[in-house]
Short mmCIF file of C-alpha atoms in Angstrom, two decimals:
data_model
loop_
_atom_site.label_atom_id
_atom_site.label_comp_id
_atom_site.label_asym_id
_atom_site.label_seq_id
_atom_site.Cartn_x
_atom_site.Cartn_y
_atom_site.Cartn_z
CA MET A 15 0.33 -0.02 -0.04
CA SER A 16 1.98 2.76 1.23
CA THR A 17 5.81 2.98 0.74
CA ARG A 18 7.03 3.16 4.23
CA ARG A 19 10.74 3.72 3.30
CA ALA A 20 10.49 6.95 1.27
CA ALA A 21 10.80 9.26 4.12
CA PRO A 22 10.61 12.55 2.31
CA ASN A 23 7.18 11.98 0.87
CA PHE A 24 5.31 14.50 2.72
CA ALA A 25 2.57 14.59 0.63
CA GLY A 26 1.96 10.76 1.04
CA MET A 27 2.16 11.03 4.29
CA LYS A 28 -0.36 13.77 4.86
CA ALA A 29 -2.83 11.89 2.60
CA ARG A 30 -2.40 8.72 4.37
CA HIS A 31 -2.92 10.28 8.15
CA ARG A 32 -6.15 12.06 6.35
CA LYS A 33 -7.57 9.00 5.63
CA ILE A 34 -6.39 7.56 9.00
CA VAL A 35 -8.19 10.52 10.64
CA GLY A 36 -11.74 9.80 8.25
CA ASP A 37 -11.43 5.69 9.33
CA GLY A 38 -11.01 7.14 13.21
CA ILE A 39 -14.09 9.13 12.84
CA GLY A 40 -16.04 6.35 11.48
CA VAL A 41 -14.94 4.22 14.34
CA GLY A 42 -16.44 7.15 16.67
CA VAL A 43 -19.84 7.21 14.64
CA ALA A 44 -20.16 3.58 14.69
CA THR A 45 -19.44 3.88 18.94
CA GLY A 46 -21.34 6.74 19.36
CA ALA A 47 -24.57 4.85 18.26
CA TYR A 48 -23.76 1.88 20.51
CA GLY A 49 -23.36 4.72 23.26
CA LEU A 50 -27.24 5.73 22.66
CA SER A 51 -27.81 1.87 23.96
CA PHE A 52 -25.55 2.22 26.90
CA GLY A 53 -27.21 5.80 27.98
CA ALA A 54 -30.94 4.20 27.71
CA ILE A 55 -30.10 0.76 29.43
CA SER A 56 -28.56 2.79 32.29
CA ILE A 57 -31.44 4.67 33.01
CA ALA A 58 -33.57 2.01 32.35
CA SER A 59 -31.20 0.04 35.22
CA HIS A 60 -32.09 2.77 37.57
CA LEU A 61 -29.24 4.82 37.63
CA ASN A 62 -29.88 8.64 37.44
CA LEU A 63 -28.93 10.53 34.47
CA ALA A 64 -25.83 12.19 36.32
CA GLN A 65 -24.79 8.72 37.22
CA THR A 66 -25.17 7.73 33.72
CA CYS A 67 -23.45 10.64 31.77
CA ALA A 68 -20.37 10.64 35.00
CA LEU A 69 -19.64 6.81 33.81
CA SER A 70 -18.82 7.53 30.17
CA LEU A 71 -16.89 10.48 31.22
CA LEU A 72 -14.68 9.10 33.86
CA MET A 73 -14.76 5.03 33.45
CA PHE A 74 -14.80 5.58 29.84
CA SER A 75 -14.69 1.81 28.82
CA GLY A 76 -17.79 0.01 27.48
CA ALA A 77 -17.70 -3.18 28.73
CA SER A 78 -16.59 -1.89 32.01
CA GLN A 79 -19.77 0.45 32.17
CA PHE A 80 -22.65 -2.41 30.78
CA ALA A 81 -20.88 -4.69 33.35
CA LEU A 82 -21.58 -1.90 36.23
CA VAL A 83 -24.83 -1.42 34.96
CA GLY A 84 -25.98 -4.80 34.74
CA VAL A 85 -25.33 -5.65 37.92
CA VAL A 86 -26.93 -2.64 39.73
CA ALA A 87 -29.79 -3.53 36.99
CA SER A 88 -30.02 -7.26 38.92
CA GLY A 89 -30.56 -5.83 42.08
CA GLY A 90 -26.64 -6.21 43.36
CA ASN A 91 -24.19 -4.62 45.31
CA PRO A 92 -23.11 -1.76 43.26
CA LEU A 93 -20.07 -1.95 44.45
CA ALA A 94 -19.74 -5.56 43.08
CA GLY A 95 -20.60 -4.13 40.30
CA ALA A 96 -17.45 -1.64 40.37
CA ALA A 97 -15.10 -4.31 40.84
CA SER A 98 -16.50 -6.39 38.07
CA ALA A 99 -15.97 -3.27 35.98
CA VAL A 100 -12.46 -2.64 37.49
CA LEU A 101 -11.78 -6.15 36.70
CA LEU A 102 -12.86 -5.96 32.85
CA GLY A 103 -10.64 -2.96 32.70
CA ALA A 104 -7.39 -4.61 33.29
CA ARG A 105 -7.07 -5.53 29.53
CA ASN A 106 -6.15 -1.69 29.08
CA ALA A 107 -3.38 -1.96 31.01
CA PHE A 108 -2.03 -4.43 28.54
CA TYR A 109 -2.91 -2.06 25.70
CA GLY A 110 -1.29 0.82 27.66
CA LEU A 111 2.25 -1.34 27.53
CA ARG A 112 1.94 -1.91 23.88
CA LEU A 113 0.91 1.80 23.08
CA ALA A 114 3.67 3.54 25.28
CA PRO A 115 6.33 3.14 23.31
CA MET A 116 4.74 4.54 20.22
CA LEU A 117 3.07 7.12 21.55
CA GLY A 118 6.00 8.12 23.00
CA LEU A 119 4.39 10.08 26.00
CA ARG A 120 6.70 11.71 29.19
CA GLY A 121 5.51 13.44 32.18
CA PRO A 122 1.95 14.74 32.74
CA LYS A 123 0.73 14.22 29.44
CA ARG A 124 0.39 10.56 30.20
CA ALA A 125 -2.15 11.25 33.09
CA VAL A 126 -4.21 12.96 30.27
CA VAL A 127 -3.80 10.03 27.10
CA ALA A 128 -4.08 7.42 29.50
CA GLN A 129 -7.76 7.87 29.29
CA LEU A 130 -7.92 7.42 25.98
CA VAL A 131 -6.55 3.89 26.19
CA ILE A 132 -9.56 1.87 24.89
CA ASP A 133 -10.44 -1.19 22.65
CA GLU A 134 -10.89 1.06 19.29
CA SER A 135 -8.12 3.42 19.74
CA THR A 136 -5.99 0.52 20.60
CA ALA A 137 -6.56 -1.71 17.75
CA MET A 138 -6.52 1.63 15.46
CA ALA A 139 -3.07 2.39 16.55
CA LEU A 140 -1.73 -1.30 15.93
CA ALA A 141 -3.33 -1.58 12.53
CA GLN A 142 -1.66 1.28 11.48
CA THR A 143 1.96 0.14 12.26
CA GLY A 144 1.37 -3.22 11.11
CA ARG A 145 3.04 -5.15 12.73
CA GLY A 146 1.57 -7.94 14.83
CA ALA A 147 0.63 -7.42 18.56
CA GLU A 148 3.26 -9.79 19.58
CA ARG A 149 6.57 -8.14 18.51
CA ASP A 150 7.94 -5.84 20.99
CA GLN A 151 9.70 -3.34 19.25
CA GLY A 152 11.37 -1.05 21.82
CA ASP A 153 10.83 2.85 21.26
CA GLU A 154 11.61 2.17 17.51
CA GLY A 155 8.52 1.83 14.94
CA ASP A 156 6.28 4.81 14.06
CA GLU A 157 8.62 7.17 12.46
CA ASP A 158 5.93 8.20 10.10
CA GLY A 159 3.12 8.45 12.99
CA ASP A 160 0.62 6.90 11.42
CA GLY A 161 -0.26 4.70 14.65
CA ARG A 162 -0.08 8.14 16.96
CA VAL A 163 -2.97 9.41 14.47
CA GLY A 164 -4.76 6.38 14.44
CA PHE A 165 -4.82 6.36 18.50
CA PHE A 166 -5.49 9.95 18.68
CA ALA A 167 -8.18 10.42 15.63
CA THR A 168 -9.94 6.87 17.19
CA GLY A 169 -9.50 7.75 21.05
CA LEU A 170 -10.92 11.43 20.52
CA SER A 171 -13.63 10.99 18.34
CA VAL A 172 -14.80 8.12 20.38
CA PHE A 173 -14.36 10.09 23.62
CA VAL A 174 -16.95 13.08 21.62
CA LEU A 175 -19.38 10.51 20.20
CA TRP A 176 -19.42 8.08 23.18
CA ASN A 177 -20.41 10.59 25.74
CA LEU A 178 -22.82 12.12 23.01
CA GLY A 179 -24.53 9.41 22.30
CA THR A 180 -24.59 8.28 26.11
CA LEU A 181 -26.45 11.54 26.84
CA LEU A 182 -28.87 11.44 23.99
CA GLY A 183 -30.09 7.94 25.30
CA ALA A 184 -30.09 8.28 28.41
CA VAL A 185 -32.52 11.71 27.89
CA ALA A 186 -34.71 9.64 25.58
CA ALA A 187 -34.67 6.47 28.26
CA ARG A 188 -36.00 8.68 31.07
CA HIS A 189 -39.68 9.05 29.42
CA LEU A 190 -40.16 5.57 29.77
CA THR A 191 -42.56 4.49 32.35
CA ASP A 192 -41.61 0.74 32.19
CA PRO A 193 -38.58 -0.65 30.68
CA LYS A 194 -39.94 -4.07 30.51
CA GLN A 195 -42.44 -3.08 28.24
CA LEU A 196 -40.03 -1.63 25.66
CA GLY A 197 -37.76 -5.14 26.02
CA LEU A 198 -34.79 -3.18 27.36
CA ASP A 199 -34.01 -5.94 29.87
CA ALA A 200 -33.39 -8.28 26.72
CA ALA A 201 -31.14 -5.43 25.42
CA VAL A 202 -28.79 -5.55 28.12
CA PRO A 203 -27.81 -9.51 27.19
CA ALA A 204 -27.62 -8.75 23.86
CA ALA A 205 -25.37 -6.00 24.55
CA PHE A 206 -23.03 -8.52 26.52
CA LEU A 207 -23.04 -11.08 23.49
CA ALA A 208 -22.05 -8.61 20.83
CA LEU A 209 -18.98 -7.67 23.04
CA LEU A 210 -18.11 -10.79 23.91
CA SER A 211 -18.45 -12.50 20.43
CA PRO A 212 -15.19 -10.99 18.96
CA ARG A 213 -13.35 -12.98 21.72
CA MET A 214 -14.72 -15.96 20.92
CA LYS A 215 -11.86 -17.30 18.43
CA GLY A 216 -10.92 -20.99 19.43
CA ARG A 217 -11.84 -23.28 21.80
CA GLN A 218 -10.19 -22.41 24.62
CA PRO A 219 -12.66 -19.11 24.89
CA TRP A 220 -15.67 -21.13 24.55
CA ALA A 221 -14.49 -23.58 27.25
CA ILE A 222 -14.03 -20.26 29.59
CA ALA A 223 -17.35 -18.51 28.57
CA LEU A 224 -19.30 -21.59 29.32
CA THR A 225 -17.93 -22.34 32.30
CA ALA A 226 -18.19 -18.88 33.77
CA ALA A 227 -21.71 -18.84 32.64
CA ALA A 228 -22.65 -22.26 34.51
CA VAL A 229 -20.76 -20.90 37.60
CA ALA A 230 -22.44 -17.85 38.03
CA LEU A 231 -25.93 -19.54 37.16
CA ALA A 232 -25.19 -22.08 39.73
CA LEU A 233 -24.31 -19.85 42.31
CA SER A 234 -27.13 -17.18 41.54
CA PRO A 235 -29.67 -18.61 43.70
CA PHE A 236 -27.30 -18.41 46.96
CA ALA A 237 -24.88 -15.83 46.32
CA PRO A 238 -25.93 -12.20 47.24
CA ALA A 239 -26.35 -10.78 43.76
CA GLY A 240 -22.94 -9.45 42.16
CA VAL A 241 -20.89 -12.19 43.45
CA PRO A 242 -21.48 -14.53 40.99
CA VAL A 243 -20.05 -12.58 38.59
CA LEU A 244 -16.92 -12.60 40.62
CA ALA A 245 -16.58 -15.81 41.16
CA ALA A 246 -16.92 -16.09 37.14
CA ALA A 247 -13.72 -13.71 37.24
CA ALA A 248 -12.24 -16.77 39.08
CA VAL A 249 -12.53 -19.32 36.10
CA ALA A 250 -10.45 -16.67 33.81
CA VAL A 251 -7.70 -16.00 36.73
CA VAL A 252 -7.45 -20.17 37.15
CA ALA A 253 -7.29 -20.65 33.32
CA GLY A 254 -4.67 -17.97 33.05
CA VAL A 255 -2.36 -19.33 35.56
CA ALA A 256 -2.73 -22.80 34.29
CA GLY A 257 -1.48 -21.40 31.19
CA ARG A 258 -3.78 -23.55 28.62
CA MET B 8 -24.29 3.91 47.07
CA ILE B 9 -24.48 3.96 43.10
CA TRP B 10 -22.43 6.96 43.18
CA ALA B 11 -19.85 5.32 45.23
CA ALA B 12 -19.64 2.87 42.89
CA VAL B 13 -19.35 4.94 39.78
CA ILE B 14 -16.16 7.13 41.25
CA ALA B 15 -14.89 3.68 42.69
CA GLY B 16 -15.24 1.90 39.23
CA SER B 17 -13.93 4.74 37.44
CA LEU B 18 -11.08 5.59 39.56
CA GLY B 19 -10.19 1.88 39.32
CA CYS B 20 -10.50 1.62 35.46
CA TYR B 21 -8.50 5.04 35.15
CA LEU B 22 -5.41 3.71 37.55
CA LEU B 23 -4.94 0.74 35.19
CA LYS B 24 -5.30 2.63 32.13
CA LEU B 25 -2.42 4.68 33.45
CA ALA B 26 -0.77 1.99 35.01
CA GLY B 27 -0.35 0.65 31.60
CA VAL B 28 1.12 3.67 29.85
CA SER B 29 3.39 4.88 32.87
CA LEU B 30 5.06 1.60 34.52
CA PRO B 31 8.04 0.06 32.75
CA SER B 32 6.94 -3.19 30.86
CA ARG B 33 8.58 -5.56 33.14
CA VAL B 34 6.19 -5.05 36.02
CA LEU B 35 3.48 -6.01 34.04
CA ASP B 36 4.49 -7.97 31.39
CA HIS B 37 4.16 -11.67 32.99
CA PRO B 38 2.68 -14.23 30.25
CA ASN B 39 0.11 -14.75 33.26
CA MET B 40 -0.98 -11.85 33.86
CA ARG B 41 -1.16 -11.13 30.23
CA ARG B 42 -3.52 -14.20 29.63
CA ILE B 43 -5.44 -13.35 32.82
CA ALA B 44 -5.90 -9.90 31.07
CA ASP B 45 -6.83 -11.55 27.85
CA LEU B 46 -9.57 -14.26 29.89
CA LEU B 47 -11.23 -12.03 32.18
CA PRO B 48 -13.23 -10.07 29.27
CA VAL B 49 -14.38 -13.53 28.27
CA ALA B 50 -15.35 -15.16 31.39
CA LEU B 51 -16.93 -11.70 32.87
CA LEU B 52 -19.44 -11.05 29.87
CA ALA B 53 -20.72 -14.51 29.36
CA ALA B 54 -21.40 -14.51 32.94
CA LEU B 55 -23.26 -11.40 32.77
CA ALA B 56 -25.09 -12.10 29.65
CA ALA B 57 -25.71 -15.65 31.24
CA LEU B 58 -27.51 -13.88 34.58
CA SER B 59 -29.04 -11.30 32.76
CA THR B 60 -30.98 -13.70 30.44
CA LEU B 61 -31.70 -16.21 32.69
CA THR B 62 -32.42 -15.06 36.31
CA GLU B 63 -34.88 -12.69 37.77
CA GLY B 64 -33.85 -11.72 41.21
CA HIS B 65 -32.08 -14.85 42.67
CA ARG B 66 -34.37 -17.14 40.59
CA LEU B 67 -33.67 -18.34 37.35
CA ALA B 68 -36.40 -17.67 34.60
CA ILE B 69 -36.88 -18.23 31.15
CA ASP B 70 -39.01 -15.72 29.54
CA ALA B 71 -39.31 -12.90 26.54
CA ARG B 72 -35.60 -12.38 27.04
CA LEU B 73 -34.37 -15.47 26.30
CA ALA B 74 -36.19 -15.13 22.98
CA GLY B 75 -35.19 -11.40 22.26
CA VAL B 76 -31.51 -12.39 22.76
CA ALA B 77 -31.60 -15.55 20.42
CA VAL B 78 -33.42 -13.21 17.76
CA ALA B 79 -30.52 -10.58 18.15
CA MET B 80 -27.72 -13.17 18.09
CA VAL B 81 -29.30 -14.03 14.53
CA ALA B 82 -28.97 -10.22 13.49
CA HIS B 83 -25.70 -10.17 14.83
CA ARG B 84 -24.49 -13.24 12.87
CA LEU B 85 -26.18 -11.88 9.61
CA GLY B 86 -23.81 -8.67 10.51
CA ALA B 87 -26.09 -6.17 11.97
CA PRO B 88 -24.45 -3.58 13.86
CA PHE B 89 -24.35 -2.95 17.67
CA LEU B 90 -27.07 -0.83 18.04
CA ALA B 91 -29.33 -3.06 15.68
CA VAL B 92 -28.24 -6.27 17.24
CA VAL B 93 -29.43 -4.75 20.82
CA ALA B 94 -32.36 -2.66 19.61
CA THR B 95 -33.39 -5.91 18.06
CA ALA B 96 -33.62 -8.12 21.10
CA ALA B 97 -35.50 -5.56 22.68
CA ALA B 98 -38.17 -4.98 20.11
CA SER B 99 -38.81 -9.00 19.74
CA ALA B 100 -39.03 -9.24 23.25
CA ALA B 101 -41.32 -6.41 23.71
CA LEU B 102 -43.47 -7.91 21.03
CA LEU B 103 -43.40 -11.33 22.58
CA ARG B 104 -45.05 -9.44 25.55
CA LEU B 105 -47.70 -7.92 23.71
CA VAL B 106 -48.97 -11.47 22.32
#
C-alpha cells in the first residue's frame, strides 16, 4: 500500500494521515450509536442521568460500564458491579504497555492520554503500524506517525461521540415508564453477547465462557447478587495461571 | 451507594489505564498476567450475559428475554451493527410480551 521507506514523501504521508483520521471518525460514529444504547440501558437500570453521564466521562470503557450497570439492574451491590468493571478494565493496562513506546509519552501528558486507552483506539493504532501484537520493538517503530494519528483520531472521536450518544440515549430513556415494556431488559444481555463475540476465537474462549456462565448461574440462587459475576472472574484467573 | 460505585469503579479503571502507559513493561508483563487480562473479559461477559438472560432476582427464569436474545444473535450473525443487535433484542422481547 504505502511506501514506508520513502521518508521525504510528506505529501503521501499527509494523505495517509487524512485517511486514518477519517477511519477514526468512522469508528467514533459507530461507537456513538452504541453509546445511545448504553445511555438508555443505564437509565432503565435505575441509574440517574448524572450517574450515567459520569460513567461515560470518567470510566470511559464500554464493557466495564455495561458490567456495572448490569449488576445494579439485577439488584446486586453496586460495589460488586464496580469490582466487575475494574476487572474488565485490566486489559486496558496491557493495551497501554503496547502503546506507550509508540506514543512516546512523557510526564504529565500521560495522565490525560491514559484515559483514551480503550479497545478501539488501541486496535486502530496497532493496525497502522502493521506489526502484530506480539513483537516488541522498543521505542522504535512509528517514525511516520501513523500509529499515533490512528490512536488520537480514534480515541478523541470515540470519546466525544460516546459521551454524546450516552447523553442522548439517557435523555430519551427518561421518558419511559416501564423499561420492560420496551424489552430493554433483553437489550442488556444482547449487548454483553455482542461485546463477547469478537473474543470467541478458538476453543479456549468457548470453554471459559461456558464454565463462567455455568458457575455464575449455579451460584445465583444462593450468593448475593454481584458475587456470581466475581466468581466467574475466578474461572479466568485459574485458566490464566494454568496457562492452557 | 451507586455514586460510590461510579466513582470507585471509574478510579480503578483509570488507574489501570495509567499504570499501562506509565509503568516500565517488566512490572506488568508476565505471561500469566497477560493471559488473565485476555481471559477476564470472556469470563465476565459470558457470566453477565447468562445472568441477565436467565435469572430474575435469585431465581432462574426463562421468559421473553431469552427469545429476544436469540433473535438478536441471529441479527448479529447476519452482520447487523451493535445498535441494531441491541434494538432487535429489545423489540422482539417487547413484541413477544404483547401477544
